[in-house]
Coordinates of C-alpha atoms in Angstrom, one line a residue:
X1 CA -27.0 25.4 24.5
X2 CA -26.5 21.8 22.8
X3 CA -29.6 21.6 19.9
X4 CA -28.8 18.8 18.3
X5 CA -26.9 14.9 18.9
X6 CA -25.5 13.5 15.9
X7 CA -23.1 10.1 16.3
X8 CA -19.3 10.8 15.7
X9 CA -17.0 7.8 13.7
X10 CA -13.6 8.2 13.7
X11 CA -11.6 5.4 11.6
X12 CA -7.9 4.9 11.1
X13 CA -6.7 5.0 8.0
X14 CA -8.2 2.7 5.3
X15 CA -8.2 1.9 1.2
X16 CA -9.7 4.0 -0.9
X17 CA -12.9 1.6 -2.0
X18 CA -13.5 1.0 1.9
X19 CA -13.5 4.9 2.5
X20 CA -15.7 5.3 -0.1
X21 CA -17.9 2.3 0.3
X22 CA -18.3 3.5 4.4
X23 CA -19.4 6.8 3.6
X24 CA -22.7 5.2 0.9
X25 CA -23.0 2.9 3.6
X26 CA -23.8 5.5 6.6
X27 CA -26.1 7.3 3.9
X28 CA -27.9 4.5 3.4
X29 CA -28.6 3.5 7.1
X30 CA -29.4 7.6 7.7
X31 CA -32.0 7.4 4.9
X32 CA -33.7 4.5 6.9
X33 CA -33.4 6.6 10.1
X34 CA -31.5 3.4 11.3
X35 CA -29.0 6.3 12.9
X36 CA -28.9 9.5 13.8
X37 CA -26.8 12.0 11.4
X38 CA -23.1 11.0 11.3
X39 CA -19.7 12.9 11.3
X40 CA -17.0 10.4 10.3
X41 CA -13.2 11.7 10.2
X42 CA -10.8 9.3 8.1
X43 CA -7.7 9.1 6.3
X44 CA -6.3 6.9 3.6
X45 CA -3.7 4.8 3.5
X46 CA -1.9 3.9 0.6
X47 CA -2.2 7.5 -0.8
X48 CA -5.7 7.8 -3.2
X49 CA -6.4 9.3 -5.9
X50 CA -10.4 10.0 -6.0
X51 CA -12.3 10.9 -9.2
X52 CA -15.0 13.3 -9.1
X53 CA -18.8 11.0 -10.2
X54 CA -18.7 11.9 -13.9
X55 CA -14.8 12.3 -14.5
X56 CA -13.0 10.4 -17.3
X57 CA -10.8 8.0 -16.4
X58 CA -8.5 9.5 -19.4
X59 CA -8.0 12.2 -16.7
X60 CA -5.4 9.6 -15.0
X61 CA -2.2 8.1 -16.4
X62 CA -3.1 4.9 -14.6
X63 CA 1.0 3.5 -15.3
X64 CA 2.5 6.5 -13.0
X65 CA -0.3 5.9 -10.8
X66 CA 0.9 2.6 -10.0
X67 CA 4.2 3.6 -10.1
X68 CA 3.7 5.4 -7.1
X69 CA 2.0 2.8 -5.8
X70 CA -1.2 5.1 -5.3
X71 CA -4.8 3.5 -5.2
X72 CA -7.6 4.7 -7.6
X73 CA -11.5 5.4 -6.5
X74 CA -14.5 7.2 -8.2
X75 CA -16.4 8.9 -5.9
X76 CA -20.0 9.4 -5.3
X77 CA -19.5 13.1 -5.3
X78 CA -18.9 15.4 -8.2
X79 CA -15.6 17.8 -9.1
X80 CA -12.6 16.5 -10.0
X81 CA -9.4 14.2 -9.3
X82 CA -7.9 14.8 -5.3
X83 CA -5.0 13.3 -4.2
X84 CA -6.1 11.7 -0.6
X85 CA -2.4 12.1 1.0
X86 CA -1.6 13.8 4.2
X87 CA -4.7 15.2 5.1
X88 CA -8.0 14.8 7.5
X89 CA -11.4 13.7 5.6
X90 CA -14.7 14.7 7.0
X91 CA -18.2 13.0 5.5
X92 CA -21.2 14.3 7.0
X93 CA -24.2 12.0 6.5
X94 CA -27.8 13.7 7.3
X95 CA -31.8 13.7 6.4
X96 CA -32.8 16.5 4.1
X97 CA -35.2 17.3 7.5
X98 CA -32.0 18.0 9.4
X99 CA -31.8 22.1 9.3
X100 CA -28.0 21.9 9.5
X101 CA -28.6 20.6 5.5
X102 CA -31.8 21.7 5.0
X103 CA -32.3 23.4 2.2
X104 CA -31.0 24.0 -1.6
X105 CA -27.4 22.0 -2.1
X106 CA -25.5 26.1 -1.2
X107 CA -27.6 26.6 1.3
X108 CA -26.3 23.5 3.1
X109 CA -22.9 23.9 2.1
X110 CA -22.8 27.1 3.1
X111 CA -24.6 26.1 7.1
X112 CA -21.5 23.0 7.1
X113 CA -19.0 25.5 5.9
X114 CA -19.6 28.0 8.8
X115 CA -18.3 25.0 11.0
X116 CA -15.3 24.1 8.8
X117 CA -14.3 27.5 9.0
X118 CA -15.0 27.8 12.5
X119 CA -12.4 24.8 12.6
X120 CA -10.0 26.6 11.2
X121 CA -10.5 29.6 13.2
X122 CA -9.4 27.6 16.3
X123 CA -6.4 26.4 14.6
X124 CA -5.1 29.7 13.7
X125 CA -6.5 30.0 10.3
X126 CA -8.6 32.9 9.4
X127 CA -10.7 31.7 6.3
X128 CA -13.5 32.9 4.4
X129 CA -16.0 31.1 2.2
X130 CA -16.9 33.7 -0.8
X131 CA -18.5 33.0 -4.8
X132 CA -16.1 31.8 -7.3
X133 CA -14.1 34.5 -9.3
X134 CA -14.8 35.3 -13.0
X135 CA -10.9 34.1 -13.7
X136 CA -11.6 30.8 -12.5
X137 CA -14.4 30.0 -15.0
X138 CA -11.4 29.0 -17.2
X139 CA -10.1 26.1 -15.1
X140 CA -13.5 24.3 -15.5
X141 CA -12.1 21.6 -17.4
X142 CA -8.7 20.9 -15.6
X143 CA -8.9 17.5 -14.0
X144 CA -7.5 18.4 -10.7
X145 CA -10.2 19.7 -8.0
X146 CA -8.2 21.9 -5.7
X147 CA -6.7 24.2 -8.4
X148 CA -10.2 25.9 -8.9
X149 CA -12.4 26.9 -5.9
X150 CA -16.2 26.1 -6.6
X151 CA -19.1 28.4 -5.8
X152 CA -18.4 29.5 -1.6
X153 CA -15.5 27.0 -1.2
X154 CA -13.0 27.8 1.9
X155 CA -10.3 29.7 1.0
X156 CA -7.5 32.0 2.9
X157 CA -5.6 34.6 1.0
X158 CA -6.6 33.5 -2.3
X159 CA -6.0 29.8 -1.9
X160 CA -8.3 27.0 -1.4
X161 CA -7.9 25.5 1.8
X162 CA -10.2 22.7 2.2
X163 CA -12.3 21.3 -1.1
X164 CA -16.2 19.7 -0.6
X165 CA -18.4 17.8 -2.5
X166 CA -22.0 17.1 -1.9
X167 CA -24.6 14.9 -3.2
X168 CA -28.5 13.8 -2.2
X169 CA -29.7 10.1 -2.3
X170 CA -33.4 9.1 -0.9
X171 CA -33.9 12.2 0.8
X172 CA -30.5 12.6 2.8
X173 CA -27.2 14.2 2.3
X174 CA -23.6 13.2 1.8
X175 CA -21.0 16.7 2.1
X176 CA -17.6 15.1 1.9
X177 CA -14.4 17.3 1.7
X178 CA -10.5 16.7 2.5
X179 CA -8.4 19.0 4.4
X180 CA -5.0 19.2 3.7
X181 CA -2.7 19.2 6.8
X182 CA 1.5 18.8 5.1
X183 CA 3.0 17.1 2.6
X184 CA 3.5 18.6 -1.1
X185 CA 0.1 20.0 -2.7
X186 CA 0.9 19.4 -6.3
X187 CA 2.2 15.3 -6.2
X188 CA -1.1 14.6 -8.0
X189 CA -0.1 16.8 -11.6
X190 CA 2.6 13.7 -11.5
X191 CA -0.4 11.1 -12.1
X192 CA -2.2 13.2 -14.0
X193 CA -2.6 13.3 -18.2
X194 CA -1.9 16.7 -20.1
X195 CA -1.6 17.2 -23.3
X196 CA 2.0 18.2 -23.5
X197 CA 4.7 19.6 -20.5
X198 CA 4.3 23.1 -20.2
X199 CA 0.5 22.3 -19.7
X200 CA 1.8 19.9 -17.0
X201 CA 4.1 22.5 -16.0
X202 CA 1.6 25.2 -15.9
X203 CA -1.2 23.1 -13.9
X204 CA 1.3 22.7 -10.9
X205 CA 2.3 26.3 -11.0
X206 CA -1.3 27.1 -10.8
X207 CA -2.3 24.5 -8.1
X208 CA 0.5 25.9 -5.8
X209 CA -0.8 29.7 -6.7
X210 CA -4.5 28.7 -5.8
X211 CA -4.4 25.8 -2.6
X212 CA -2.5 25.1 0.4
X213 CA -1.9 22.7 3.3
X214 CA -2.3 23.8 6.8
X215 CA 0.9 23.6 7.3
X216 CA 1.6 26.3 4.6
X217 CA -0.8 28.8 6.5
X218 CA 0.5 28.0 10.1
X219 CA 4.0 27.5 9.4
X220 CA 4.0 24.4 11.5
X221 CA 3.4 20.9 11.3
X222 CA -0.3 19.7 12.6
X223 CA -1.2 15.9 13.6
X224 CA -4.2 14.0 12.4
X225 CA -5.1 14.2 15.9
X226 CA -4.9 18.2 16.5
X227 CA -7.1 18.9 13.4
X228 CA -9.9 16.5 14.3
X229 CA -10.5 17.8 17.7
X230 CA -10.3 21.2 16.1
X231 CA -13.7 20.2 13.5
X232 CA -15.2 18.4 15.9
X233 CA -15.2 22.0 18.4
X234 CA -15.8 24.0 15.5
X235 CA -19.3 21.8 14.6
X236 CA -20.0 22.0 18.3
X237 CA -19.5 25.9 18.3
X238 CA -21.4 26.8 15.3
X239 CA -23.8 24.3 15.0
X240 CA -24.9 23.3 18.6
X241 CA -23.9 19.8 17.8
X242 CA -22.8 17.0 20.4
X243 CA -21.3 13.9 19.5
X244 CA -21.6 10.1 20.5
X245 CA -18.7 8.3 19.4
X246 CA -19.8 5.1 18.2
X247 CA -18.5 2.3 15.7
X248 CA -20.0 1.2 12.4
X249 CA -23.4 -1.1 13.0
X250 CA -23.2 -4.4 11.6
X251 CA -25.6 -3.0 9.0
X252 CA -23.4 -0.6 8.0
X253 CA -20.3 -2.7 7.8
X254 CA -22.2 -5.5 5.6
X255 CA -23.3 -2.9 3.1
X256 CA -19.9 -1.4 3.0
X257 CA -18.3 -5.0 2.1
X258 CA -20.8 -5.1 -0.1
X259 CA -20.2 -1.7 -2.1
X260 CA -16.3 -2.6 -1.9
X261 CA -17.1 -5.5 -4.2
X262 CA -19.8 -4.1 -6.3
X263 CA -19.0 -0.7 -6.8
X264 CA -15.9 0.9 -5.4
X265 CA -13.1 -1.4 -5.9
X266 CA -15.1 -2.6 -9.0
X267 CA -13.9 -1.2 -12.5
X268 CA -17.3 -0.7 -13.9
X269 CA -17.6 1.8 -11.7
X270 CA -14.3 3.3 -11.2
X271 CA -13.1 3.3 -14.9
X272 CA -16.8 3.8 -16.4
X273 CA -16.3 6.8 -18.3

């Protein structure tokens, strides 16, 4: 039985400061109860590389990172860098009075998760979501966010499949995460500062030891496509959600052009610390 419509956006792919800039703006228009709670699937395009809120920008050798011709955002969201390549984003945008996020910051990660695995069920993935290990403590400080798994982050034989971030604003939620789905896991240690090569040398080792693509796990190439319809069945399964699709209001698209120029593609946000 269906307990719950929330409205479904589903973008092509898009900068870095307008994929950012969106997701503030949906929170903001859910915090009014101007819409109902919002799934939005997206990808990037030039390639991104996000920072975590309170991440120094010293964490980024900014010359390779044009060099690749990558883009550069801070997030809104703690933990650290992610390279936004060949994957599927999810934001999920909801009032604290929803009870799929009611509830202490794990206790909605852990309701979301259940659906994210449930996603990953359907593509052939069996994943668990568990507390962090003692041996990770370690990697606190390392600047890249999928080479250490956070408390109850989705993982599948040891590796971190799909990384989340969550934070609260005016009594609502924004749970963001990326899912990997091809492409080669450690291309972000390349725009990334360490203090000499074996540490460079030793985070990529580590980051292919402790995450992996979708494709790594299947042995086969997903599209976009494929893995959106599988999170959108997995939410439905889990969580008794159904979906509207719908577009961006014209709120919500004036208060995203407006964060793209003020915050997000602004450098006293992105290089503040």
């Amino acid at each position: 039985m269906i307990l719950a419509e929330w409205r479904l956006i589903k973008n092509t792919p898009a900068k870095g400061a307008w994929n950012m800039a969106v997701d503030e703006a949906i929170l903001n228009a859910v915090s009014k109860h101007l819409q109902k709670p919002t799934l939005r699937l997206y990808s990037w395009n030039p390639y991104c590389l996000s920072l975590g809120h309170a991440q120094p920008i010293s964490d980024i050798n900014l010359i390779l990172l044009k060099y690749y011709g990558w883009g550069l955002v801070r997030r809104p969201t703690g933990g650290r860098a992610i390279l936004h390549a060949d994957e599927l984003t999810y934001s999920i945008c909801a009032p604290l009075e929803d009870p799929h996020v009611s509830g202490s910051i794990l206790e909605s990660y852990r309701k979301l998760s259940s659906a994210l695995m449930k996603a990953l069920q359907i593509l052939g993935i069996h994943a668990i979501s568990e507390p962090k290990h003692k041996h990770t403590l370690k990697l606190k400080n390392d600047p890249v966010c999928f080479e250490a798994p956070s408390d109850y982050e989705i993982m599948c034989n040891g590796k971190k499949i799909i990384g989340s971030a969550q934070a609260r604003k005016n009594n609502s939620v924004l749970q963001h995460g990326a899912i990997p789905i091809f492409g080669d896991i450690t291309r972000i240690i390349n725009v990334l500062n360490f203090p000499d090569d074996d540490a460079k040398t030793n985070a990529s080792q580590n980051l292919k030891e402790r995450a992996g693509t979708l494709e790594y796990f299947l042995n086969k190439k997903l599209s976009w496509d494929n893995v959106a319809q599988a999170v959108l069945d997995g939410f439905q399964s889990k969580l008794k959600i159904n979906f509207i699709l719908q577009n961006l209001s014209d709120y919500e698209h004036q208060l995203a052009n407006d964060f793209v120029i003020n915050k997000y593609d602004n450098d006293k946000w992105t290089k503040r610390i």
